[in-house]
mmCIF file of C-alpha atoms in Angstrom:
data_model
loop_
_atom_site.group_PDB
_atom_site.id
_atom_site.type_symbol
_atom_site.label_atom_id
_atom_site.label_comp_id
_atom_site.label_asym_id
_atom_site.label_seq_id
_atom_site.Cartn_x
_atom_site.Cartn_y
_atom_site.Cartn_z
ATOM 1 C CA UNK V 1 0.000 0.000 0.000
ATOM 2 C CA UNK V 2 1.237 3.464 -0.560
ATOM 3 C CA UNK V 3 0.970 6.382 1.581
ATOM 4 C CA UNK V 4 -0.760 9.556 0.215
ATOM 5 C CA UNK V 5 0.713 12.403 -0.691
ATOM 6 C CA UNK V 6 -0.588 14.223 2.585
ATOM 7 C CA UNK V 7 1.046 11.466 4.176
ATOM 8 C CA UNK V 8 4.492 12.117 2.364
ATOM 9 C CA UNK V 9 4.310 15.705 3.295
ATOM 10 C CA UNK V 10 4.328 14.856 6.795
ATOM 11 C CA UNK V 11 7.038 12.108 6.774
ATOM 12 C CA UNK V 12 8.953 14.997 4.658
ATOM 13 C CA UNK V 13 8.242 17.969 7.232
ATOM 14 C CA UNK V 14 9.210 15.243 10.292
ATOM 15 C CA UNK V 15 12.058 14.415 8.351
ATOM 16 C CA UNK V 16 13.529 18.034 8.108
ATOM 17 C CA UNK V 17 12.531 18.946 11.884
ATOM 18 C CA UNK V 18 14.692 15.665 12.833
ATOM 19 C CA UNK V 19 17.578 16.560 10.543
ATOM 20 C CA UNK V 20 17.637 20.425 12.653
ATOM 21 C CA UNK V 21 16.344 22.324 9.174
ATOM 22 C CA UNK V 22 16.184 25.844 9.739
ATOM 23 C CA UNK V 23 14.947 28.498 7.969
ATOM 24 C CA UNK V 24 17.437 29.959 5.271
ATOM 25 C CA UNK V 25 18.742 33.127 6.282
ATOM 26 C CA UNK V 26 17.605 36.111 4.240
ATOM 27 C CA UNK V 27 17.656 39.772 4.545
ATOM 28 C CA UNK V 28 14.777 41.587 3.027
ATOM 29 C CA UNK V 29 14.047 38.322 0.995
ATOM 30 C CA UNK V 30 17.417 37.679 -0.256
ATOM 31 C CA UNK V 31 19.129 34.440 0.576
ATOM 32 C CA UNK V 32 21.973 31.866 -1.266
ATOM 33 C CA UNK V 33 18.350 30.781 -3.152
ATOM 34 C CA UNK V 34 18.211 33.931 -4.297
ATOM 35 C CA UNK V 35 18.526 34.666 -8.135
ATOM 36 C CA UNK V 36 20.315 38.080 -9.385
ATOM 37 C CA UNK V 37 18.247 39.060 -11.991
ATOM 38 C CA UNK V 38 15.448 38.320 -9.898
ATOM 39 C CA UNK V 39 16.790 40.826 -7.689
ATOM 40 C CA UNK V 40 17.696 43.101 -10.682
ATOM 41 C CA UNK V 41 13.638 42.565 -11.667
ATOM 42 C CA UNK V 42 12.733 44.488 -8.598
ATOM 43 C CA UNK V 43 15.082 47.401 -8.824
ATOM 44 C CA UNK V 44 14.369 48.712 -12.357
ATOM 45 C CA UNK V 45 16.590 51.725 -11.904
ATOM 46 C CA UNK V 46 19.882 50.143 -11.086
ATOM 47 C CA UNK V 47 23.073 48.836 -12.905
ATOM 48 C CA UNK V 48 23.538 45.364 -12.945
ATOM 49 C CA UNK V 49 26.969 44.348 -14.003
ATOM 50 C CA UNK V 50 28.338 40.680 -13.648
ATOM 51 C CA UNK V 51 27.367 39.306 -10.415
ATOM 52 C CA UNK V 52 26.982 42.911 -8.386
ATOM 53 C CA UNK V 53 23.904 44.825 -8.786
ATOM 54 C CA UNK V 54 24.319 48.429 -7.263
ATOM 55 C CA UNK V 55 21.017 50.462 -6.452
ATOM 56 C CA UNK V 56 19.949 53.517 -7.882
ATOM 57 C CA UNK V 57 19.069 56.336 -5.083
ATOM 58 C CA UNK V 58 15.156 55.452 -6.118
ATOM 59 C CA UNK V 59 15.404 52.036 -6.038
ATOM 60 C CA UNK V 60 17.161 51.873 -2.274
ATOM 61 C CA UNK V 61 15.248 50.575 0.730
ATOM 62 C CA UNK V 62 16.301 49.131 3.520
ATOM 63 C CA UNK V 63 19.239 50.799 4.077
ATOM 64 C CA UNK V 64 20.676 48.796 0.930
ATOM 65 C CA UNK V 65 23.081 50.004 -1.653
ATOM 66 C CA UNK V 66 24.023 46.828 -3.610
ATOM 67 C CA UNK V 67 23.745 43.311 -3.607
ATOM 68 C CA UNK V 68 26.553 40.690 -4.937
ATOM 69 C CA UNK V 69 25.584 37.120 -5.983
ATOM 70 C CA UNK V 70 28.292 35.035 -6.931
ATOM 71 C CA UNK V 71 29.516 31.383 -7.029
ATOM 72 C CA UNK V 72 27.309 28.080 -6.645
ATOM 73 C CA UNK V 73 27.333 25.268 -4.577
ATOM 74 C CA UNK V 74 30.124 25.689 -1.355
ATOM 75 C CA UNK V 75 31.242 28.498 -2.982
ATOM 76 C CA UNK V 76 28.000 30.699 -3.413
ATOM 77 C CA UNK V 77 28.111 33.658 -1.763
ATOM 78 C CA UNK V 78 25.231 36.725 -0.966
ATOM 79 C CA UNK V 79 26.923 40.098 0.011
ATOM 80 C CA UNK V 80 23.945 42.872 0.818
ATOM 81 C CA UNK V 81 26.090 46.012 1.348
ATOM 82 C CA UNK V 82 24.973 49.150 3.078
ATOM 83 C CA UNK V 83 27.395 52.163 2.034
ATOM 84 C CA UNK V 84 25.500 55.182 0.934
ATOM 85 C CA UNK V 85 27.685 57.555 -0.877
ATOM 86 C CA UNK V 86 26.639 60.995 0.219
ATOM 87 C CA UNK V 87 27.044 64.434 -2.395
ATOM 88 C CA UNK V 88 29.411 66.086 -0.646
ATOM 89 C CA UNK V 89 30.560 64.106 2.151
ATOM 90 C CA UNK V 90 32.022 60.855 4.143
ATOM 91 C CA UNK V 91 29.790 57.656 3.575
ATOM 92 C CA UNK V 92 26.881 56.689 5.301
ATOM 93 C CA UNK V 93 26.224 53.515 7.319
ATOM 94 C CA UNK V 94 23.538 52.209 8.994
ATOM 95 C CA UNK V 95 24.047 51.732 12.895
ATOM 96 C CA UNK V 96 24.625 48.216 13.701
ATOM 97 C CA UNK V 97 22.517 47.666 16.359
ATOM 98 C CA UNK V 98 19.363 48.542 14.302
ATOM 99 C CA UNK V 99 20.023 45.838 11.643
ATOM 100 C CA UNK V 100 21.482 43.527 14.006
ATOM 101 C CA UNK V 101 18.325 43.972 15.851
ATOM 102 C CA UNK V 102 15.693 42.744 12.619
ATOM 103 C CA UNK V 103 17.901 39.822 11.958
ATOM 104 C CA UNK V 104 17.710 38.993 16.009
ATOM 105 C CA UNK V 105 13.708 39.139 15.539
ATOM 106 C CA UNK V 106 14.741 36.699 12.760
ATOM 107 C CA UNK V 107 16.871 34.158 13.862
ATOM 108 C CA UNK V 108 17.369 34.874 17.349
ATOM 109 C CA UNK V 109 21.099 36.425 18.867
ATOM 110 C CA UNK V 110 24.136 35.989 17.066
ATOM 111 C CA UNK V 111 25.774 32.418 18.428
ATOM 112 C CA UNK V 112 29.315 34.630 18.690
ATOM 113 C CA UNK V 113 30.294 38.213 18.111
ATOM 114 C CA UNK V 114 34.260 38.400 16.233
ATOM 115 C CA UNK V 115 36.579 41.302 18.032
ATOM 116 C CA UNK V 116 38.868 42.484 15.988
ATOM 117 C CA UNK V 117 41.050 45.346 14.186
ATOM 118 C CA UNK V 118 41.324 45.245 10.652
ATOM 119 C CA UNK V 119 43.704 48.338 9.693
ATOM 120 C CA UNK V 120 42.701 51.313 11.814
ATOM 121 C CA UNK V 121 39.126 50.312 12.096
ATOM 122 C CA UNK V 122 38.064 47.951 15.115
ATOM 123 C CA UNK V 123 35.752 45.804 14.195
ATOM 124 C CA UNK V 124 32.639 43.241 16.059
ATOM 125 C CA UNK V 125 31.231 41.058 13.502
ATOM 126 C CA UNK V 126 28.033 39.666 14.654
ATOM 127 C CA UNK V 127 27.619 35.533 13.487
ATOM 128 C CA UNK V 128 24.586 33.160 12.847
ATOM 129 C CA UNK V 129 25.155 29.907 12.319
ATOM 130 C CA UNK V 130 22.515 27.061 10.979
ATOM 131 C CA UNK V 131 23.517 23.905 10.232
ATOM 132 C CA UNK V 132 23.917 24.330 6.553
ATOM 133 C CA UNK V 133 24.854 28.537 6.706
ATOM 134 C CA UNK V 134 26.384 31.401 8.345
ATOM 135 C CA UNK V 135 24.961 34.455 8.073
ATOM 136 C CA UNK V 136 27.965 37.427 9.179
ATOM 137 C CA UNK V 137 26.767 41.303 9.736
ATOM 138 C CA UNK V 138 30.146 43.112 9.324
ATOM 139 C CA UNK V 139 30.449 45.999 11.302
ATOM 140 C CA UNK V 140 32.705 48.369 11.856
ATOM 141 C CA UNK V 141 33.563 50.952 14.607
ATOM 142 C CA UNK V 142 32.822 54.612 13.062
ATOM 143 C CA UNK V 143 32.710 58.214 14.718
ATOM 144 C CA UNK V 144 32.081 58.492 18.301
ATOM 145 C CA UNK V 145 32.474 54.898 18.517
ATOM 146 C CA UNK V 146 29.311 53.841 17.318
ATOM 147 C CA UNK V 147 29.565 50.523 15.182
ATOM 148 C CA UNK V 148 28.182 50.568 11.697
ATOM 149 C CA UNK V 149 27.220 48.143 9.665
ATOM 150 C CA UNK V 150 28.774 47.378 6.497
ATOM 151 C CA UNK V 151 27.433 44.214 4.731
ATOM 152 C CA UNK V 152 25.576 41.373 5.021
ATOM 153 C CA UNK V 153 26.715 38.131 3.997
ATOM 154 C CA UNK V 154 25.425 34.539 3.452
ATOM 155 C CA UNK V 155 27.102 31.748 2.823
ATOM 156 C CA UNK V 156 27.146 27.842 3.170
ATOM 157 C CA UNK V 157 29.021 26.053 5.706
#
């Protein structure tokens, strides 16, 4: 006799709550599933060019300024950058702590936090982990010491 296909639906969800199947990470819907043009589709004023599609002023939300698919299988990796050139001044960032807070309400707190200076910037990279990806915020320390956020980045394990 064989089992329906509600039946194989629920041996299928059992079998990916056994095997510790999270979610994928994402931010704002993008993910290592995620498709470039796909992206490109929803940001009709910006320049796609190889695998790194930066955002026109209009197209920006979300405090993002370009996204960078690249590579497939272990090497796929999702880069969602946040650097906002301003007319006629420094950068702008996002502060840390307010993206670091959505992806908490998305995947709970970072499992570790990397300390460390990379030239004369310190640095506290927050990390997720699943069992099949890591999910990094970069941040950086900026003026008055506030950390900023740089990037996010997905990639298998």
């Amino acid at each position: 006799m064989m089992a329906s296909p509600a039946g194989w639906t629920l041996q299928v969800l059992l079998l990916l709550a056994a095997s510790g199947q999270a979610k994928p990470f994402a931010y704002t819907g993008i993910s290592l599933r995620s498709d470039l043009m796909a992206v490109a589709a929803r940001h009709p004023n910006s320049t796609l060019q190889g695998d790194y599609l930066r955002l026109a002023p209009e197209d920006m939300q979300d405090h993002i300024s370009a996204v960078a698919i690249s590579g497939t299988g272990a090497a796929r990796r999702v880069r969602i950058m946040f650097e906002v050139q301003r007319p006629n001044g420094p950068p702008d960032y996002p502060r840390c702590r307010d993206i670091e807070a959505r992806l908490t309400g998305d995947f709970g707190a970072p499992h570790a936090i990397r300390r460390f200076s990379e030239e004369a910037s310190p640095r506290a990279d927050r990390i997720w982990r699943s069992g099949t990806e890591e999910l990094t915020l970069i941040c950086f320390k900026g003026a008055r010491g506030v950390y900023r956020a740089e990037a996010v980045q997905i990639a298998p394990r």
